[in-house]
PDB file of C-alpha atoms in Angstrom:
ATOM      1  CA  VAL V  11       7.354  25.583 -27.369  1.00 61.00           C
ATOM      2  CA  ALA V  12      10.534  23.511 -28.124  1.00 70.00           C
ATOM      3  CA  PHE V  13      14.026  24.653 -27.305  1.00 75.00           C
ATOM      4  CA  ASN V  14      17.402  23.704 -28.949  1.00 80.00           C
ATOM      5  CA  VAL V  15      19.233  23.688 -25.645  1.00 85.00           C
ATOM      6  CA  PRO V  16      17.586  21.672 -22.835  1.00 85.00           C
ATOM      7  CA  PHE V  17      16.841  23.263 -19.436  1.00 89.00           C
ATOM      8  CA  ASN V  18      17.024  21.536 -16.181  1.00 89.00           C
ATOM      9  CA  ILE V  19      14.102  21.140 -13.770  1.00 88.00           C
ATOM     10  CA  THR V  20      14.398  19.611 -10.302  1.00 91.00           C
ATOM     11  CA  LEU V  21      11.431  17.541  -9.082  1.00 88.00           C
ATOM     12  CA  ARG V  22      10.907  16.236  -5.511  1.00 88.00           C
ATOM     13  CA  HIS V  23       9.637  12.740  -5.024  1.00 86.00           C
ATOM     14  CA  ARG V  24       6.541  12.177  -2.789  1.00 86.00           C
ATOM     15  CA  THR V  25       8.278   9.364  -1.133  1.00 84.00           C
ATOM     16  CA  GLU V  26      11.844   8.217  -0.983  1.00 86.00           C
ATOM     17  CA  LEU V  27      12.883   5.801  -3.866  1.00 82.00           C
ATOM     18  CA  ARG V  28      13.307   2.211  -2.846  1.00 80.00           C
ATOM     19  CA  ALA V  29      15.913  -0.235  -4.105  1.00 78.00           C
ATOM     20  CA  GLY V  30      15.044  -1.394  -7.602  1.00 76.00           C
ATOM     21  CA  GLU V  31      12.894   1.788  -8.482  1.00 81.00           C
ATOM     22  CA  GLU V  32      14.077   3.500 -11.543  1.00 82.00           C
ATOM     23  CA  PRO V  33      12.530   7.009 -11.812  1.00 87.00           C
ATOM     24  CA  ARG V  34      11.722   8.339 -15.322  1.00 87.00           C
ATOM     25  CA  CYS V  35      11.165  12.071 -16.264  1.00 89.00           C
ATOM     26  CA  VAL V  36       7.955  12.376 -18.170  1.00 89.00           C
ATOM     27  CA  SER V  37       5.766  15.199 -19.509  1.00 87.00           C
ATOM     28  CA  TRP V  38       1.996  15.406 -20.192  1.00 88.00           C
ATOM     29  CA  GLN V  39       1.117  15.128 -23.995  1.00 87.00           C
ATOM     30  CA  ALA V  40      -2.417  16.099 -24.877  1.00 85.00           C
ATOM     31  CA  VAL V  41      -3.902  13.756 -27.501  1.00 84.00           C
ATOM     32  CA  GLY V  42      -7.223  15.087 -28.685  1.00 84.00           C
ATOM     33  CA  THR V  43      -9.537  15.217 -25.636  1.00 85.00           C
ATOM     34  CA  LYS V  44      -7.307  12.776 -23.739  1.00 87.00           C
ATOM     35  CA  GLY V  45      -3.631  12.646 -22.846  1.00 87.00           C
ATOM     36  CA  ARG V  46      -0.865  10.506 -21.664  1.00 87.00           C
ATOM     37  CA  TRP V  47       2.531  10.681 -19.985  1.00 86.00           C
ATOM     38  CA  THR V  48       5.466  10.474 -22.437  1.00 86.00           C
ATOM     39  CA  PRO V  49       9.232  10.363 -21.877  1.00 85.00           C
ATOM     40  CA  SER V  50       9.941  12.144 -25.165  1.00 86.00           C
ATOM     41  CA  GLY V  51      11.853  15.433 -24.801  1.00 84.00           C
ATOM     42  CA  CYS V  52      12.644  14.869 -21.147  1.00 88.00           C
ATOM     43  CA  THR V  53      15.460  12.704 -19.656  1.00 88.00           C
ATOM     44  CA  ARG V  54      16.677  12.186 -16.044  1.00 89.00           C
ATOM     45  CA  VAL V  55      20.275  13.545 -15.766  1.00 92.00           C
ATOM     46  CA  GLY V  56      20.747  13.257 -11.985  1.00 90.00           C
ATOM     47  CA  GLY V  57      19.327  13.356  -8.542  1.00 88.00           C
ATOM     48  CA  ASP V  58      19.076  11.173  -5.436  1.00 88.00           C
ATOM     49  CA  THR V  59      16.419   9.154  -3.634  1.00 86.00           C
ATOM     50  CA  LEU V  60      14.405  12.356  -2.829  1.00 88.00           C
ATOM     51  CA  HIS V  61      14.884  14.423  -5.983  1.00 89.00           C
ATOM     52  CA  SER V  62      15.314  13.985  -9.688  1.00 90.00           C
ATOM     53  CA  ILE V  63      16.964  16.417 -12.124  1.00 92.00           C
ATOM     54  CA  CYS V  64      15.356  16.307 -15.549  1.00 92.00           C
ATOM     55  CA  ALA V  65      16.725  17.885 -18.786  1.00 91.00           C
ATOM     56  CA  CYS V  66      13.813  18.891 -20.926  1.00 88.00           C
ATOM     57  CA  THR V  67      13.529  20.635 -24.313  1.00 87.00           C
ATOM     58  CA  HIS V  68       9.992  21.911 -23.992  1.00 85.00           C
ATOM     59  CA  PHE V  69       7.559  23.491 -21.502  1.00 85.00           C
ATOM     60  CA  SER V  70       4.874  21.154 -20.233  1.00 82.00           C
ATOM     61  CA  THR V  71       3.497  19.470 -17.119  1.00 85.00           C
ATOM     62  CA  PHE V  72       6.283  17.345 -15.735  1.00 85.00           C
ATOM     63  CA  ALA V  73       6.254  14.300 -13.425  1.00 86.00           C
ATOM     64  CA  ILE V  74       8.458  11.516 -12.047  1.00 84.00           C
ATOM     65  CA  LEU V  75       7.208   8.033 -12.642  1.00 82.00           C
ATOM     66  CA  ALA V  76       8.810   5.110 -10.751  1.00 80.00           C
ATOM     67  CA  ALA V  77       7.831   1.469 -10.568  1.00 70.00           C
ATOM     68  CA  ILE V  78       9.768  -1.686  -9.399  1.00 59.00           C
ATOM     69  CA  HIS V  79       7.969  -3.905 -11.876  1.00 66.00           C
ATOM     70  CA  PRO V  80       5.665  -3.516 -14.859  1.00 67.00           C
ATOM     71  CA  ILE V  81       2.087  -2.585 -14.038  1.00 67.00           C
ATOM     72  CA  THR V  82      -0.395  -5.205 -15.229  1.00 77.00           C
ATOM     73  CA  GLU V  83      -4.129  -4.857 -15.276  1.00 79.00           C
ATOM     74  CA  SER V  84      -6.124  -7.317 -13.134  1.00 87.00           C
ATOM     75  CA  PHE V  85      -8.738  -9.277 -14.929  1.00 91.00           C
ATOM     76  CA  ALA V  86     -11.096  -9.176 -11.843  1.00 92.00           C
ATOM     77  CA  LEU V  87     -10.727  -5.379 -11.546  1.00 91.00           C
ATOM     78  CA  THR V  88     -11.646  -5.020 -15.287  1.00 91.00           C
ATOM     79  CA  VAL V  89     -14.685  -7.295 -14.938  1.00 94.00           C
ATOM     80  CA  VAL V  90     -15.870  -5.373 -11.820  1.00 95.00           C
ATOM     81  CA  THR V  91     -15.336  -2.029 -13.650  1.00 94.00           C
ATOM     82  CA  TYR V  92     -17.393  -3.033 -16.692  1.00 95.00           C
ATOM     83  CA  VAL V  93     -20.238  -4.661 -14.656  1.00 97.00           C
ATOM     84  CA  GLY V  94     -20.321  -1.625 -12.370  1.00 96.00           C
ATOM     85  CA  MET V  95     -20.459   0.908 -15.310  1.00 95.00           C
ATOM     86  CA  SER V  96     -23.138  -1.115 -16.989  1.00 96.00           C
ATOM     87  CA  VAL V  97     -25.300  -1.278 -13.855  1.00 96.00           C
ATOM     88  CA  SER V  98     -24.801   2.371 -13.277  1.00 96.00           C
ATOM     89  CA  LEU V  99     -25.786   3.338 -16.863  1.00 95.00           C
ATOM     90  CA  VAL V 100     -28.935   1.171 -16.742  1.00 96.00           C
ATOM     91  CA  CYS V 101     -29.930   2.856 -13.442  1.00 95.00           C
ATOM     92  CA  LEU V 102     -29.222   6.326 -14.759  1.00 95.00           C
ATOM     93  CA  PHE V 103     -31.245   5.504 -17.929  1.00 95.00           C
ATOM     94  CA  LEU V 104     -34.227   4.321 -15.730  1.00 95.00           C
ATOM     95  CA  ALA V 105     -33.961   7.531 -13.574  1.00 92.00           C
ATOM     96  CA  ILE V 106     -34.026   9.770 -16.699  1.00 93.00           C
ATOM     97  CA  ILE V 107     -37.107   7.907 -18.064  1.00 94.00           C
ATOM     98  CA  THR V 108     -38.812   8.194 -14.624  1.00 91.00           C
ATOM     99  CA  PHE V 109     -38.126  11.893 -14.448  1.00 89.00           C
ATOM    100  CA  LEU V 110     -39.433  12.423 -17.962  1.00 90.00           C
ATOM    101  CA  LEU V 111     -42.594  10.313 -17.524  1.00 90.00           C
ATOM    102  CA  CYS V 112     -43.809  11.488 -14.119  1.00 86.00           C
ATOM    103  CA  ARG V 113     -45.033  14.945 -14.917  1.00 80.00           C
ATOM    104  CA  SER V 114     -47.049  15.040 -11.762  1.00 82.00           C
ATOM    105  CA  LEU V 115     -43.884  15.239  -9.754  1.00 80.00           C
ATOM    106  CA  TRP V 116     -42.513  18.033 -11.908  1.00 82.00           C
ATOM    107  CA  SER V 117     -40.666  20.785  -9.951  1.00 87.00           C
ATOM    108  CA  VAL V 118     -37.306  22.651 -10.103  1.00 89.00           C
ATOM    109  CA  SER V 119     -35.658  19.895  -8.042  1.00 88.00           C
ATOM    110  CA  VAL V 120     -36.863  17.123 -10.434  1.00 88.00           C
ATOM    111  CA  THR V 121     -35.629  19.292 -13.338  1.00 89.00           C
ATOM    112  CA  LEU V 122     -32.165  19.609 -11.764  1.00 92.00           C
ATOM    113  CA  HIS V 123     -32.001  15.885 -10.974  1.00 91.00           C
ATOM    114  CA  LEU V 124     -32.973  15.139 -14.562  1.00 91.00           C
ATOM    115  CA  GLN V 125     -30.333  17.365 -15.943  1.00 93.00           C
ATOM    116  CA  LEU V 126     -27.686  15.854 -13.555  1.00 94.00           C
ATOM    117  CA  SER V 127     -28.696  12.345 -14.605  1.00 93.00           C
ATOM    118  CA  ILE V 128     -28.401  13.230 -18.324  1.00 93.00           C
ATOM    119  CA  CYS V 129     -24.914  14.743 -17.699  1.00 94.00           C
ATOM    120  CA  LEU V 130     -23.769  11.620 -15.871  1.00 92.00           C
ATOM    121  CA  PHE V 131     -25.120   9.354 -18.501  1.00 90.00           C
ATOM    122  CA  THR V 132     -23.293  11.088 -21.322  1.00 85.00           C
TER     123      THR V 132
END
């Protein structure tokens, strides 16, 4: 729901703002099954180091984002993430195959573990 006249909302910061931090009022925008924080429709109009006053033109989930420098992705963290996910998916696939092929071990517990493995794999 969008409004012609903005309304003010006061948000408390989790920690006190430090020198150089510039808080931004943002709202959650759902995009398909995912979402992102967007500054559209919401601007910071006042506040201090502990609170921010945002003027917004729509209802949503609001937050304050503050950073003293642009956030960059670490190459090492990206590599560890992809290697870890790959190993996890291979192990889950092997667990699924094991649960399906070992009918002699079949029980309610094995069935539940199979279903959990399939859910985690997808």
